[in-house]
PDB file of C-alpha atoms in Angstrom:
ATOM      1  CA  UNK N   1       5.635  24.405  -6.121  1.00 81.00           C
ATOM      2  CA  UNK N   2       9.241  23.160  -7.054  1.00 85.00           C
ATOM      3  CA  UNK N   3       9.767  21.714  -3.589  1.00 88.00           C
ATOM      4  CA  UNK N   4       6.395  19.871  -3.750  1.00 86.00           C
ATOM      5  CA  UNK N   5       7.266  18.320  -7.160  1.00 90.00           C
ATOM      6  CA  UNK N   6      10.624  17.386  -5.895  1.00 91.00           C
ATOM      7  CA  UNK N   7       9.087  15.778  -2.769  1.00 90.00           C
ATOM      8  CA  UNK N   8       6.572  13.867  -4.919  1.00 90.00           C
ATOM      9  CA  UNK N   9       9.435  12.620  -7.244  1.00 91.00           C
ATOM     10  CA  UNK N  10      11.534  11.582  -4.324  1.00 92.00           C
ATOM     11  CA  UNK N  11       8.689   9.703  -2.572  1.00 93.00           C
ATOM     12  CA  UNK N  12       7.551   8.122  -5.809  1.00 94.00           C
ATOM     13  CA  UNK N  13      11.080   6.914  -6.543  1.00 93.00           C
ATOM     14  CA  UNK N  14      11.366   5.553  -2.993  1.00 93.00           C
ATOM     15  CA  UNK N  15       8.116   3.696  -3.301  1.00 93.00           C
ATOM     16  CA  UNK N  16       9.236   2.221  -6.667  1.00 91.00           C
ATOM     17  CA  UNK N  17      12.524   1.213  -5.163  1.00 92.00           C
ATOM     18  CA  UNK N  18      10.789  -0.506  -2.253  1.00 92.00           C
ATOM     19  CA  UNK N  19       8.546  -2.266  -4.710  1.00 87.00           C
ATOM     20  CA  UNK N  20      11.423  -3.469  -6.784  1.00 87.00           C
ATOM     21  CA  UNK N  21      13.296  -4.600  -3.612  1.00 89.00           C
ATOM     22  CA  UNK N  22      10.291  -6.465  -2.456  1.00 83.00           C
ATOM     23  CA  UNK N  23      10.045  -8.247  -5.808  1.00 79.00           C
ATOM     24  CA  UNK N  24      13.627  -9.559  -5.229  1.00 80.00           C
ATOM     25  CA  UNK N  25      12.803 -11.086  -1.955  1.00 77.00           C
ATOM     26  CA  UNK N  26      11.968 -14.819  -1.901  1.00 72.00           C
ATOM     27  CA  UNK N  27       8.349 -15.754  -1.440  1.00 66.00           C
ATOM     28  CA  UNK N  28       7.422 -16.522   2.185  1.00 62.00           C
ATOM     29  CA  UNK N  29       4.531 -17.607   4.287  1.00 61.00           C
ATOM     30  CA  UNK N  30       1.699 -19.921   3.447  1.00 59.00           C
ATOM     31  CA  UNK N  31      -0.361 -17.470   1.512  1.00 63.00           C
ATOM     32  CA  UNK N  32       0.392 -17.513  -2.253  1.00 65.00           C
ATOM     33  CA  UNK N  33       1.055 -13.964  -3.561  1.00 64.00           C
ATOM     34  CA  UNK N  34       1.628 -12.513  -0.076  1.00 73.00           C
ATOM     35  CA  UNK N  35       3.899  -9.456   0.042  1.00 80.00           C
ATOM     36  CA  UNK N  36       5.139  -7.311   2.733  1.00 86.00           C
ATOM     37  CA  UNK N  37       3.918  -4.089   1.082  1.00 88.00           C
ATOM     38  CA  UNK N  38       7.126  -2.093   1.764  1.00 92.00           C
ATOM     39  CA  UNK N  39       5.957   0.778  -0.649  1.00 92.00           C
ATOM     40  CA  UNK N  40       3.097   1.347   1.710  1.00 94.00           C
ATOM     41  CA  UNK N  41       5.579   2.909   4.107  1.00 95.00           C
ATOM     42  CA  UNK N  42       5.909   5.770   1.624  1.00 95.00           C
ATOM     43  CA  UNK N  43       2.064   6.046   1.386  1.00 95.00           C
ATOM     44  CA  UNK N  44       1.732   6.206   5.113  1.00 95.00           C
ATOM     45  CA  UNK N  45       4.418   8.820   5.375  1.00 96.00           C
ATOM     46  CA  UNK N  46       2.601  10.912   2.676  1.00 96.00           C
ATOM     47  CA  UNK N  47      -0.746  10.543   4.434  1.00 96.00           C
ATOM     48  CA  UNK N  48       0.611  11.565   7.834  1.00 95.00           C
ATOM     49  CA  UNK N  49       3.156  14.228   6.851  1.00 94.00           C
ATOM     50  CA  UNK N  50       1.591  15.723   3.742  1.00 93.00           C
ATOM     51  CA  UNK N  51      -2.053  15.394   2.618  1.00 93.00           C
ATOM     52  CA  UNK N  52      -4.503  12.778   1.352  1.00 95.00           C
ATOM     53  CA  UNK N  53      -4.162  14.312  -2.137  1.00 95.00           C
ATOM     54  CA  UNK N  54      -0.466  14.031  -2.010  1.00 94.00           C
ATOM     55  CA  UNK N  55      -0.603  10.403  -0.705  1.00 95.00           C
ATOM     56  CA  UNK N  56      -3.099   9.525  -3.505  1.00 96.00           C
ATOM     57  CA  UNK N  57      -0.956  11.146  -6.226  1.00 95.00           C
ATOM     58  CA  UNK N  58       2.262   9.454  -4.962  1.00 95.00           C
ATOM     59  CA  UNK N  59       0.520   6.144  -4.742  1.00 95.00           C
ATOM     60  CA  UNK N  60      -1.078   6.398  -8.233  1.00 95.00           C
ATOM     61  CA  UNK N  61       2.239   7.433  -9.758  1.00 94.00           C
ATOM     62  CA  UNK N  62       3.980   4.504  -8.029  1.00 93.00           C
ATOM     63  CA  UNK N  63       1.300   2.007  -9.229  1.00 93.00           C
ATOM     64  CA  UNK N  64       1.426   3.323 -12.797  1.00 93.00           C
ATOM     65  CA  UNK N  65       5.234   3.474 -12.996  1.00 92.00           C
ATOM     66  CA  UNK N  66       5.749   0.165 -11.336  1.00 89.00           C
ATOM     67  CA  UNK N  67       3.288  -1.549 -13.524  1.00 89.00           C
ATOM     68  CA  UNK N  68       4.762  -0.066 -16.697  1.00 90.00           C
ATOM     69  CA  UNK N  69       8.347  -0.943 -15.564  1.00 87.00           C
ATOM     70  CA  UNK N  70       7.841  -4.394 -13.972  1.00 83.00           C
ATOM     71  CA  UNK N  71       4.337  -5.631 -14.647  1.00 82.00           C
ATOM     72  CA  UNK N  72       1.372  -5.790 -16.996  1.00 87.00           C
ATOM     73  CA  UNK N  73      -2.293  -4.885 -17.282  1.00 87.00           C
ATOM     74  CA  UNK N  74      -3.347  -7.368 -14.731  1.00 86.00           C
ATOM     75  CA  UNK N  75      -0.673  -6.322 -12.139  1.00 85.00           C
ATOM     76  CA  UNK N  76      -1.822  -2.719 -12.828  1.00 91.00           C
ATOM     77  CA  UNK N  77      -5.420  -3.678 -12.115  1.00 92.00           C
ATOM     78  CA  UNK N  78      -4.607  -5.522  -8.896  1.00 90.00           C
ATOM     79  CA  UNK N  79      -2.224  -2.930  -7.651  1.00 90.00           C
ATOM     80  CA  UNK N  80      -4.612  -0.051  -8.438  1.00 94.00           C
ATOM     81  CA  UNK N  81      -7.506  -1.706  -6.761  1.00 95.00           C
ATOM     82  CA  UNK N  82      -5.572  -2.572  -3.694  1.00 93.00           C
ATOM     83  CA  UNK N  83      -3.889   0.840  -3.357  1.00 94.00           C
ATOM     84  CA  UNK N  84      -7.126   2.811  -3.819  1.00 96.00           C
ATOM     85  CA  UNK N  85      -9.217   0.777  -1.272  1.00 96.00           C
ATOM     86  CA  UNK N  86      -6.368   0.719   1.184  1.00 96.00           C
ATOM     87  CA  UNK N  87      -5.702   4.438   0.906  1.00 97.00           C
ATOM     88  CA  UNK N  88      -9.434   5.272   1.194  1.00 97.00           C
ATOM     89  CA  UNK N  89      -9.885   3.197   4.380  1.00 97.00           C
ATOM     90  CA  UNK N  90      -6.588   4.452   5.857  1.00 97.00           C
ATOM     91  CA  UNK N  91      -7.516   8.114   5.237  1.00 97.00           C
ATOM     92  CA  UNK N  92     -10.907   7.527   6.931  1.00 96.00           C
ATOM     93  CA  UNK N  93      -9.460   5.764   9.951  1.00 96.00           C
ATOM     94  CA  UNK N  94      -6.727   8.457  10.338  1.00 95.00           C
ATOM     95  CA  UNK N  95      -9.282  11.203  10.086  1.00 95.00           C
ATOM     96  CA  UNK N  96     -11.421   9.613  12.784  1.00 94.00           C
ATOM     97  CA  UNK N  97      -8.541   9.869  15.254  1.00 91.00           C
ATOM     98  CA  UNK N  98      -9.593   6.529  16.823  1.00 96.00           C
ATOM     99  CA  UNK N  99      -6.605   4.575  15.538  1.00 95.00           C
ATOM    100  CA  UNK N 100      -2.819   4.714  15.802  1.00 95.00           C
ATOM    101  CA  UNK N 101      -0.625   4.599  12.791  1.00 96.00           C
ATOM    102  CA  UNK N 102      -0.225   0.884  13.424  1.00 95.00           C
ATOM    103  CA  UNK N 103      -4.028   0.225  13.345  1.00 96.00           C
ATOM    104  CA  UNK N 104      -4.437   2.494  10.298  1.00 97.00           C
ATOM    105  CA  UNK N 105      -1.746   0.538   8.479  1.00 97.00           C
ATOM    106  CA  UNK N 106      -3.058  -2.897   9.500  1.00 97.00           C
ATOM    107  CA  UNK N 107      -6.493  -2.025   8.242  1.00 96.00           C
ATOM    108  CA  UNK N 108      -4.786  -0.761   5.014  1.00 96.00           C
ATOM    109  CA  UNK N 109      -3.024  -4.066   4.530  1.00 95.00           C
ATOM    110  CA  UNK N 110      -6.314  -5.990   4.902  1.00 95.00           C
ATOM    111  CA  UNK N 111      -8.080  -3.615   2.401  1.00 95.00           C
ATOM    112  CA  UNK N 112      -5.325  -3.802  -0.006  1.00 94.00           C
ATOM    113  CA  UNK N 113      -5.675  -7.576  -0.047  1.00 93.00           C
ATOM    114  CA  UNK N 114      -9.463  -7.235  -0.272  1.00 93.00           C
ATOM    115  CA  UNK N 115      -9.269  -4.965  -3.259  1.00 94.00           C
ATOM    116  CA  UNK N 116      -6.982  -7.417  -5.027  1.00 91.00           C
ATOM    117  CA  UNK N 117      -9.273 -10.274  -4.220  1.00 92.00           C
ATOM    118  CA  UNK N 118     -12.249  -8.351  -5.643  1.00 93.00           C
ATOM    119  CA  UNK N 119     -10.268  -7.816  -8.863  1.00 93.00           C
ATOM    120  CA  UNK N 120      -9.458 -11.536  -9.039  1.00 91.00           C
ATOM    121  CA  UNK N 121     -13.094 -12.475  -8.471  1.00 91.00           C
ATOM    122  CA  UNK N 122     -14.068 -10.063 -11.302  1.00 92.00           C
ATOM    123  CA  UNK N 123     -11.317 -11.192 -13.782  1.00 90.00           C
ATOM    124  CA  UNK N 124     -11.953 -14.945 -13.087  1.00 88.00           C
ATOM    125  CA  UNK N 125     -15.706 -14.580 -12.862  1.00 88.00           C
ATOM    126  CA  UNK N 126     -16.150 -16.635  -9.801  1.00 87.00           C
ATOM    127  CA  UNK N 127     -16.909 -15.707  -6.110  1.00 87.00           C
ATOM    128  CA  UNK N 128     -15.488 -19.041  -5.105  1.00 87.00           C
ATOM    129  CA  UNK N 129     -12.198 -17.205  -4.352  1.00 84.00           C
ATOM    130  CA  UNK N 130     -13.827 -15.815  -1.267  1.00 83.00           C
ATOM    131  CA  UNK N 131     -12.469 -18.709   0.704  1.00 87.00           C
ATOM    132  CA  UNK N 132      -9.094 -17.033   0.432  1.00 84.00           C
ATOM    133  CA  UNK N 133     -10.272 -13.993   2.397  1.00 88.00           C
ATOM    134  CA  UNK N 134      -9.436 -15.250   5.935  1.00 90.00           C
ATOM    135  CA  UNK N 135      -5.781 -15.987   4.840  1.00 87.00           C
ATOM    136  CA  UNK N 136      -5.580 -12.594   3.253  1.00 89.00           C
ATOM    137  CA  UNK N 137      -6.996 -10.926   6.293  1.00 90.00           C
ATOM    138  CA  UNK N 138      -4.403 -12.484   8.590  1.00 90.00           C
ATOM    139  CA  UNK N 139      -1.496 -11.844   6.274  1.00 89.00           C
ATOM    140  CA  UNK N 140      -2.775  -8.281   5.607  1.00 91.00           C
ATOM    141  CA  UNK N 141      -3.054  -7.521   9.333  1.00 93.00           C
ATOM    142  CA  UNK N 142       0.392  -8.913  10.170  1.00 93.00           C
ATOM    143  CA  UNK N 143       2.174  -7.185   7.316  1.00 92.00           C
ATOM    144  CA  UNK N 144       0.208  -4.012   7.733  1.00 94.00           C
ATOM    145  CA  UNK N 145       1.105  -3.809  11.312  1.00 95.00           C
ATOM    146  CA  UNK N 146       4.860  -4.337  10.500  1.00 95.00           C
ATOM    147  CA  UNK N 147       4.566  -1.560   7.888  1.00 95.00           C
ATOM    148  CA  UNK N 148       2.727   0.602  10.393  1.00 96.00           C
ATOM    149  CA  UNK N 149       5.605   0.136  12.933  1.00 94.00           C
ATOM    150  CA  UNK N 150       8.238   1.073  10.301  1.00 95.00           C
ATOM    151  CA  UNK N 151       6.026   3.901   8.956  1.00 94.00           C
ATOM    152  CA  UNK N 152       5.472   5.244  12.455  1.00 93.00           C
ATOM    153  CA  UNK N 153       9.217   5.478  13.178  1.00 93.00           C
ATOM    154  CA  UNK N 154       9.777   7.285   9.844  1.00 93.00           C
ATOM    155  CA  UNK N 155       6.813   9.618  10.336  1.00 91.00           C
ATOM    156  CA  UNK N 156       8.220  10.591  13.880  1.00 91.00           C
ATOM    157  CA  UNK N 157      11.746  11.118  12.687  1.00 91.00           C
ATOM    158  CA  UNK N 158      11.463  12.738   9.292  1.00 87.00           C
ATOM    159  CA  UNK N 159      10.009  16.188   8.974  1.00 81.00           C
ATOM    160  CA  UNK N 160       8.708  17.565   5.660  1.00 72.00           C
TER     161      UNK N 160
END
């Protein structure tokens, strides 16, 4: 049990550090609010090397602690929605066996953006934000694939 708690702590800290690092990077791309999703490398690792329950716990801890440290209630809601939808879809695709880690991660990137868009629509009370979905789908696919490449390397090289 002590090893599991230490692993959770280490991975949660790594995810928070990646979130912080990402917040220090200048904005890029043509999509406002677009991020790389570096912390999702940790989520992928936990999903592939541990269990869905571990991945969900680490992801939730990261969202809570990051929002408490660097964000606010809105950033918490956006992050939680994106992380939950993304993890649910990634877990289903991984379980299906039909997708590589790159495909699983790309779908997770798109679903993360979709979850956040749904929160924005709810908060602002307008479905007009739906026009933003194609740009978010493209950015989510590209960044998710990049995270999948990095995550795949780490999953292959690091044993738990």
